[in-house]
Coordinates of C-alpha atoms in Angstrom, one line a residue:
M1 CA 0.0 0.0 0.0
T2 CA 1.4 3.4 -1.0
R3 CA 1.8 6.1 1.7
R4 CA -0.8 8.3 -0.1
R5 CA -3.4 5.6 -0.1
A6 CA -2.7 4.7 3.5
L7 CA -3.1 8.4 4.4
F8 CA -6.4 8.6 2.5
I9 CA -7.8 5.6 4.2
T10 CA -6.8 6.9 7.6
I11 CA -8.3 10.3 7.0
C12 CA -11.6 8.7 5.8
F13 CA -11.7 6.5 8.9
V14 CA -11.0 9.3 11.3
S15 CA -13.5 11.5 9.6
Y16 CA -16.1 8.8 9.7
V17 CA -15.6 8.3 13.5
A18 CA -15.5 12.0 14.1
V19 CA -18.7 12.8 12.2
L20 CA -20.6 10.0 13.9
G21 CA -19.2 11.1 17.3
L22 CA -20.1 14.7 16.8
W23 CA -23.6 13.7 15.5
S24 CA -24.1 11.6 18.5
A25 CA -22.9 14.3 20.9
F26 CA -25.2 17.1 19.5
K27 CA -28.4 15.1 18.9
P28 CA -31.0 15.0 21.7
D29 CA -30.6 12.0 24.0
R30 CA -33.3 9.3 23.9
T31 CA -34.8 7.9 27.0
L32 CA -36.4 4.8 25.5
S33 CA -35.6 2.4 22.7
D34 CA -38.8 1.1 21.2
F35 CA -36.9 -1.5 19.2
E36 CA -35.2 -3.0 22.3
N37 CA -38.1 -2.0 24.6
R38 CA -35.9 -0.7 27.4
V39 CA -34.7 2.5 29.0
L40 CA -31.5 3.9 27.7
A41 CA -28.6 5.2 29.8
Q42 CA -28.5 8.9 30.4
F43 CA -25.5 11.2 30.8
P44 CA -24.1 10.4 34.3
S45 CA -23.5 13.0 37.1
F46 CA -19.9 13.5 38.0
T47 CA -18.4 13.1 41.5
L48 CA -14.8 12.4 42.6
E49 CA -16.0 9.4 44.5
K50 CA -17.6 7.9 41.3
L51 CA -14.5 8.7 39.3
W52 CA -12.2 7.1 41.9
N53 CA -14.2 3.8 42.2
G54 CA -14.7 3.5 38.4
K55 CA -18.5 3.9 38.4
Y56 CA -18.3 7.2 36.4
T57 CA -16.3 5.8 33.5
E58 CA -18.6 2.7 33.5
Q59 CA -21.7 4.9 33.4
L60 CA -20.2 7.1 30.7
E61 CA -19.4 4.1 28.6
N62 CA -22.9 2.8 28.9
Y63 CA -24.2 6.3 28.0
V64 CA -22.1 6.5 24.8
V65 CA -23.1 3.0 23.7
D66 CA -26.8 3.6 24.3
Q67 CA -26.9 7.1 22.8
F68 CA -24.8 6.3 19.7
I69 CA -26.4 7.6 16.5
N70 CA -28.9 5.3 14.9
R71 CA -28.3 2.7 17.6
D72 CA -31.4 0.7 16.6
M73 CA -30.1 0.3 13.1
W74 CA -26.7 -1.0 14.2
V75 CA -28.3 -3.4 16.6
G76 CA -30.5 -4.7 13.9
I77 CA -27.6 -5.0 11.4
K78 CA -25.6 -7.0 14.0
A79 CA -28.5 -9.4 14.5
D80 CA -29.0 -9.8 10.8
L81 CA -25.3 -10.6 10.2
E82 CA -25.4 -13.2 12.9
R83 CA -28.6 -14.7 11.5
W84 CA -27.2 -14.8 8.0
S85 CA -24.1 -16.6 9.3
G86 CA -26.3 -19.4 10.4
K87 CA -26.8 -18.5 14.0
Q88 CA -30.3 -19.5 15.2
E89 CA -30.3 -17.7 18.5
N90 CA -29.8 -14.2 19.8
N91 CA -30.0 -13.0 23.4
Q92 CA -31.3 -16.4 24.6
V93 CA -34.1 -16.3 22.0
F94 CA -34.3 -19.0 19.3
F95 CA -35.4 -18.3 15.8
G96 CA -38.0 -21.0 15.2
E97 CA -40.0 -22.1 12.2
K98 CA -43.4 -20.6 11.2
G99 CA -42.2 -17.2 12.5
Y100 CA -42.1 -18.4 16.1
L101 CA -39.6 -17.0 18.6
F102 CA -38.8 -19.1 21.7
E103 CA -36.9 -18.1 24.8
R104 CA -34.3 -20.5 26.1
F105 CA -35.6 -22.0 29.4
T106 CA -33.3 -23.0 32.2
A107 CA -34.2 -23.1 35.9
S108 CA -32.5 -23.4 39.2
D109 CA -33.6 -26.6 41.1
Q110 CA -32.9 -24.7 44.3
M111 CA -35.2 -21.8 43.5
L112 CA -37.9 -24.2 42.2
Q113 CA -37.9 -26.3 45.4
K114 CA -37.9 -23.1 47.5
N115 CA -41.0 -21.8 45.6
I116 CA -42.8 -25.2 45.9
E117 CA -42.2 -25.1 49.6
H118 CA -43.6 -21.5 49.9
I119 CA -46.7 -22.5 48.0
R120 CA -47.2 -25.6 50.1
R121 CA -46.9 -23.7 53.4
F122 CA -49.4 -21.1 52.2
A123 CA -51.8 -23.8 50.9
E124 CA -51.7 -25.7 54.2
R125 CA -52.6 -22.6 56.1
Q126 CA -55.4 -21.4 53.8
R127 CA -57.1 -24.5 52.5
E128 CA -59.5 -24.7 55.4
H129 CA -60.6 -21.1 54.8
A130 CA -61.4 -21.6 51.0
N131 CA -63.9 -23.8 49.2
H132 CA -61.4 -24.4 46.4
L133 CA -57.7 -23.7 46.5
S134 CA -56.1 -24.3 43.0
L135 CA -52.9 -23.9 41.2
L136 CA -53.0 -23.4 37.4
L137 CA -49.6 -23.5 35.7
V138 CA -49.1 -22.3 32.1
P139 CA -46.3 -23.9 30.0
N140 CA -44.2 -21.9 27.5
A141 CA -44.8 -22.0 23.8
Q142 CA -42.1 -24.6 22.9
T143 CA -43.9 -27.1 25.1
L144 CA -46.7 -27.0 22.6
Y145 CA -44.5 -26.5 19.5
P146 CA -41.3 -28.4 20.0
E147 CA -41.2 -29.3 16.3
Y148 CA -40.7 -25.6 15.5
L149 CA -37.5 -25.2 17.6
P150 CA -34.0 -25.3 15.9
R151 CA -32.5 -28.7 15.9
Y152 CA -30.0 -28.1 18.6
A153 CA -32.3 -26.2 20.9
S154 CA -33.7 -29.2 22.8
S155 CA -30.2 -30.1 24.1
T156 CA -29.6 -26.6 25.4
E157 CA -32.7 -26.0 27.4
Q158 CA -34.9 -27.7 30.0
A159 CA -38.2 -29.3 29.1
Q160 CA -41.1 -27.7 30.9
E161 CA -43.7 -30.5 30.7
P162 CA -41.9 -33.0 33.0
M163 CA -41.1 -30.1 35.4
L164 CA -44.8 -29.1 35.4
K165 CA -45.8 -32.7 36.3
D166 CA -43.2 -32.8 39.1
I167 CA -44.6 -29.5 40.5
M168 CA -48.1 -30.8 40.4
G169 CA -47.1 -34.1 42.0
E170 CA -45.2 -32.4 44.9
L171 CA -48.2 -30.1 45.6
K172 CA -51.0 -32.5 45.0
G173 CA -51.9 -33.1 48.6
S174 CA -51.9 -29.4 49.5
I175 CA -53.6 -27.8 46.6
T176 CA -55.7 -28.7 43.5
P177 CA -53.3 -28.8 40.6
I178 CA -54.7 -27.8 37.2
S179 CA -52.7 -28.2 33.9
P180 CA -54.1 -26.7 30.7
I181 CA -51.7 -28.7 28.5
E182 CA -54.3 -31.2 27.3
Q183 CA -56.7 -28.4 26.2
L184 CA -53.9 -26.4 24.6
K185 CA -52.5 -29.3 22.6
A186 CA -56.0 -30.2 21.4
H187 CA -56.3 -26.9 19.6
K188 CA -52.7 -25.9 18.7
E189 CA -53.2 -26.8 15.0
Q190 CA -56.4 -24.8 14.5
Q191 CA -55.6 -21.4 16.2
D192 CA -52.7 -19.3 17.4
I193 CA -52.8 -20.0 21.1
Y194 CA -49.4 -18.4 21.8
F195 CA -48.0 -15.3 20.2
H196 CA -45.1 -15.7 17.8
T197 CA -43.1 -12.7 19.1
D198 CA -44.1 -12.7 22.8
H199 CA -44.0 -15.0 25.8
H200 CA -47.7 -14.8 26.6
W201 CA -50.5 -16.9 25.4
T202 CA -53.1 -15.3 23.2
M203 CA -56.6 -14.7 24.5
R204 CA -57.6 -18.0 22.7
G205 CA -54.8 -19.7 24.7
A206 CA -56.1 -18.1 27.9
Y207 CA -59.6 -19.4 27.0
Y208 CA -58.4 -23.0 27.0
G209 CA -56.7 -22.4 30.3
Y210 CA -60.1 -21.1 31.6
E211 CA -61.7 -24.2 30.2
A212 CA -59.4 -26.4 32.2
Y213 CA -60.0 -24.4 35.4
A214 CA -63.8 -24.5 34.9
K215 CA -63.9 -28.2 34.4
A216 CA -61.7 -28.8 37.4
L217 CA -64.1 -26.8 39.7
G218 CA -67.3 -28.2 38.2
L219 CA -68.2 -25.0 36.4
V220 CA -69.7 -24.9 32.9
P221 CA -67.4 -23.0 30.6
T222 CA -69.0 -20.8 28.0
P223 CA -68.4 -22.3 24.5
I224 CA -65.8 -20.3 22.6
E225 CA -68.2 -19.9 19.7
K226 CA -70.4 -17.7 21.9
L227 CA -67.7 -15.2 22.6
N228 CA -67.5 -12.0 20.7
S229 CA -64.3 -12.0 18.6
Q230 CA -62.7 -8.6 17.7
L231 CA -59.4 -8.1 16.0
L232 CA -57.7 -5.2 17.7
S233 CA -54.3 -5.0 16.1
E234 CA -52.3 -6.6 13.3
D235 CA -48.9 -5.1 14.3
F236 CA -48.2 -6.5 17.8
Y237 CA -44.5 -7.1 18.6
G238 CA -43.8 -8.7 22.0
T239 CA -40.9 -9.3 24.3
Y240 CA -39.1 -12.0 22.3
Y241 CA -39.0 -9.6 19.3
T242 CA -37.2 -7.0 21.3
K243 CA -34.8 -9.5 22.8
A244 CA -34.0 -11.2 19.5
N245 CA -33.6 -8.0 17.5
N246 CA -34.8 -9.8 14.4
R247 CA -36.5 -7.1 12.3
H248 CA -37.7 -9.6 9.7
V249 CA -40.2 -11.4 11.9
S250 CA -43.9 -10.7 11.1
P251 CA -46.0 -9.1 13.7
D252 CA -48.7 -10.8 15.7
K253 CA -52.4 -10.2 15.6
L254 CA -54.0 -9.2 18.8
E255 CA -57.5 -10.6 19.2
M256 CA -60.1 -9.9 21.9
L257 CA -62.6 -12.6 22.9
E258 CA -65.2 -10.9 24.9
P259 CA -67.7 -12.8 27.0
S260 CA -71.2 -11.4 27.6
L261 CA -71.2 -9.9 31.1
P262 CA -73.5 -7.7 33.1
P263 CA -72.2 -4.3 34.2
Y264 CA -68.9 -4.5 36.1
T265 CA -66.2 -2.3 37.6
V266 CA -62.5 -2.6 37.7
C267 CA -60.8 -0.7 40.5
I268 CA -57.0 -0.5 40.8
E269 CA -55.8 0.0 44.4
G270 CA -54.4 3.5 44.9
E271 CA -56.1 5.0 41.8
A272 CA -58.9 7.5 42.3
A273 CA -61.3 6.4 39.5
C274 CA -62.6 2.9 38.6
S275 CA -63.1 1.6 35.1
N276 CA -66.0 -0.2 33.5
S277 CA -63.8 -2.3 31.2
F278 CA -61.0 -4.9 31.5
Y279 CA -59.5 -3.4 28.3
H280 CA -57.3 -0.4 28.0
L281 CA -57.5 0.2 24.3
E282 CA -55.2 3.3 24.5
A283 CA -52.4 0.7 24.8
L284 CA -52.9 0.0 21.0
K285 CA -51.0 3.3 20.4
E286 CA -48.1 2.2 22.7
R287 CA -45.1 -0.1 22.2
D288 CA -46.4 -2.7 24.6
Q289 CA -49.9 -3.5 23.2
Y290 CA -50.3 -6.4 25.7
K291 CA -51.2 -3.7 28.1
I292 CA -54.7 -3.6 26.6
F293 CA -55.4 -6.0 29.4
F294 CA -55.9 -3.9 32.6
N295 CA -53.2 -1.4 31.4
G296 CA -50.5 -3.6 32.9
N297 CA -49.8 -5.1 36.3
F298 CA -50.6 -3.7 39.7
P299 CA -50.4 -4.8 43.3
V300 CA -54.1 -5.2 43.8
V301 CA -57.0 -5.0 41.3
N302 CA -60.6 -5.4 42.6
I303 CA -63.4 -6.4 40.1
H304 CA -67.1 -6.4 40.9
V305 CA -69.6 -8.0 38.5
E306 CA -73.3 -7.4 39.0
H307 CA -74.5 -11.0 38.5
S308 CA -78.2 -11.6 39.2
E309 CA -77.8 -15.4 39.5
K310 CA -77.3 -16.8 43.0
D311 CA -74.8 -19.4 41.9
K312 CA -72.5 -16.6 40.7
H313 CA -72.5 -14.7 44.0
R314 CA -69.1 -16.0 44.9
S315 CA -65.7 -14.4 45.4
I316 CA -62.1 -15.4 44.5
V317 CA -58.6 -14.1 44.9
V318 CA -56.2 -14.7 42.1
F319 CA -52.5 -14.6 42.8
K320 CA -51.0 -14.0 39.3
D321 CA -48.4 -13.0 36.9
S322 CA -49.2 -11.3 33.5
Y323 CA -50.6 -14.5 32.0
A324 CA -53.7 -14.0 34.1
N325 CA -54.5 -10.7 32.5
A326 CA -56.0 -12.3 29.4
F327 CA -57.7 -15.0 31.6
I328 CA -59.7 -12.9 34.1
P329 CA -62.4 -11.8 31.7
F330 CA -63.5 -15.4 31.3
L331 CA -63.4 -16.0 35.0
A332 CA -65.7 -13.0 35.6
Q333 CA -68.6 -15.1 34.1
H334 CA -68.6 -17.2 37.3
Y335 CA -67.7 -14.7 40.1
S336 CA -69.2 -11.5 41.4
D337 CA -66.1 -10.4 43.2
I338 CA -62.5 -11.0 42.0
Q339 CA -59.3 -9.8 43.6
M340 CA -56.1 -9.9 41.5
I341 CA -52.9 -9.8 43.6
D342 CA -49.4 -9.5 42.0
L343 CA -46.7 -10.7 44.4
R344 CA -44.1 -8.7 42.5
Y345 CA -45.6 -5.5 43.9
F346 CA -47.7 -6.7 46.9
Q347 CA -45.7 -7.4 50.0
L348 CA -48.1 -7.0 52.9
N349 CA -48.9 -9.7 55.6
M350 CA -50.9 -12.2 53.5
D351 CA -52.7 -14.0 56.4
R352 CA -53.9 -10.7 57.8
Y353 CA -55.0 -9.5 54.4
L354 CA -57.0 -12.6 53.6
A355 CA -58.6 -12.6 57.1
E356 CA -59.8 -9.0 56.3
H357 CA -60.8 -9.8 52.7
K358 CA -62.5 -13.2 53.0
V359 CA -63.1 -15.1 49.7
D360 CA -64.7 -18.3 48.7
D361 CA -62.0 -19.6 46.3
I362 CA -58.2 -19.0 45.9
L363 CA -56.4 -19.5 42.6
L364 CA -52.7 -19.3 41.9
L365 CA -52.2 -18.7 38.2
Y366 CA -48.6 -18.5 37.0
S367 CA -46.4 -19.6 34.1
V368 CA -44.1 -22.5 34.9
T369 CA -41.2 -20.0 34.3
T370 CA -42.3 -17.8 37.1
V371 CA -42.6 -20.7 39.6
A372 CA -39.2 -22.1 38.5
K373 CA -37.2 -18.8 38.5
D374 CA -38.8 -15.9 40.3
D375 CA -38.2 -15.3 44.0
I376 CA -41.7 -13.9 44.8
F377 CA -43.6 -16.7 46.5
K378 CA -41.9 -15.9 49.8
W379 CA -44.5 -13.0 50.1
L380 CA -47.3 -15.6 50.5
N381 CA -45.8 -16.4 53.9

């Protein structure tokens, strides 16, 4: 290489870096990346202590990386190059067939056993105070669609179905275990019962979970054909999409299956006004469209349904994660009072709370992932 050519390449490279650096420095900082669905680092405050212990330079590096010009484009290009090179996974998310994305599942046996014991202790104290005390566990999408996983995926993650059976077996004497796998598998070919780009089940999937619950308690589930179906969105991108950074995956459709209900109110603890709908349709304008169900997750949500039939004058408390949000509208057909408690945000004395808010039935509705990995069930005790 001649000296002139080397000088030209050096000048071009330095100019390129300088232009991008100045562009990044003078453009307004972003607070949120819609593409990655996360908060971006902001310019750090300076103190001598932070400089001395290295935190300032670490925060400054995170700021520069997060605020780099056209960050979303570069992240997408990186993911595309890896995918084109044959890689079938990014950020623990597998690129499956039929447009499905699946998150790698691994669990700690220690945390799982700890959570099982927390649930057992709670159930043994509360079962004499409830007519029905149930646990409904929701599997992940690859439990229903293992044939869509990349070939090597099954050897790098844990299977949930045997884990679900083990959980049910260990808790069988303390709580009524309910598995919706049979209902979900029976309908997996006809309808989308899990989203392709998100970890949740669709409202149709939630219906089959409700069907399993109703049959276990001797309730008569409303036939799905009698529910009002409404397509709310054709451009829903969920959590797997933002983790995988695969811009070429087609969006999901967001369907609402609405049962026929008498007037009802939804009151979120701590908020001044109640709502007359389970659905927050304003969320269709937001990045996280799954928030159409109750506008997200809250410590306590109280629902009152004005049923006239005597057999529906019953109450239930549902301990839940976000999988329950699409399930509750079906449950409201059978209960006049429903309390939803999210242990991620609710940390009061549970025995005292249930003594003050007596209910007929208790349901724990969680994904298997939550029971296997999240340290939240200690708040039951």
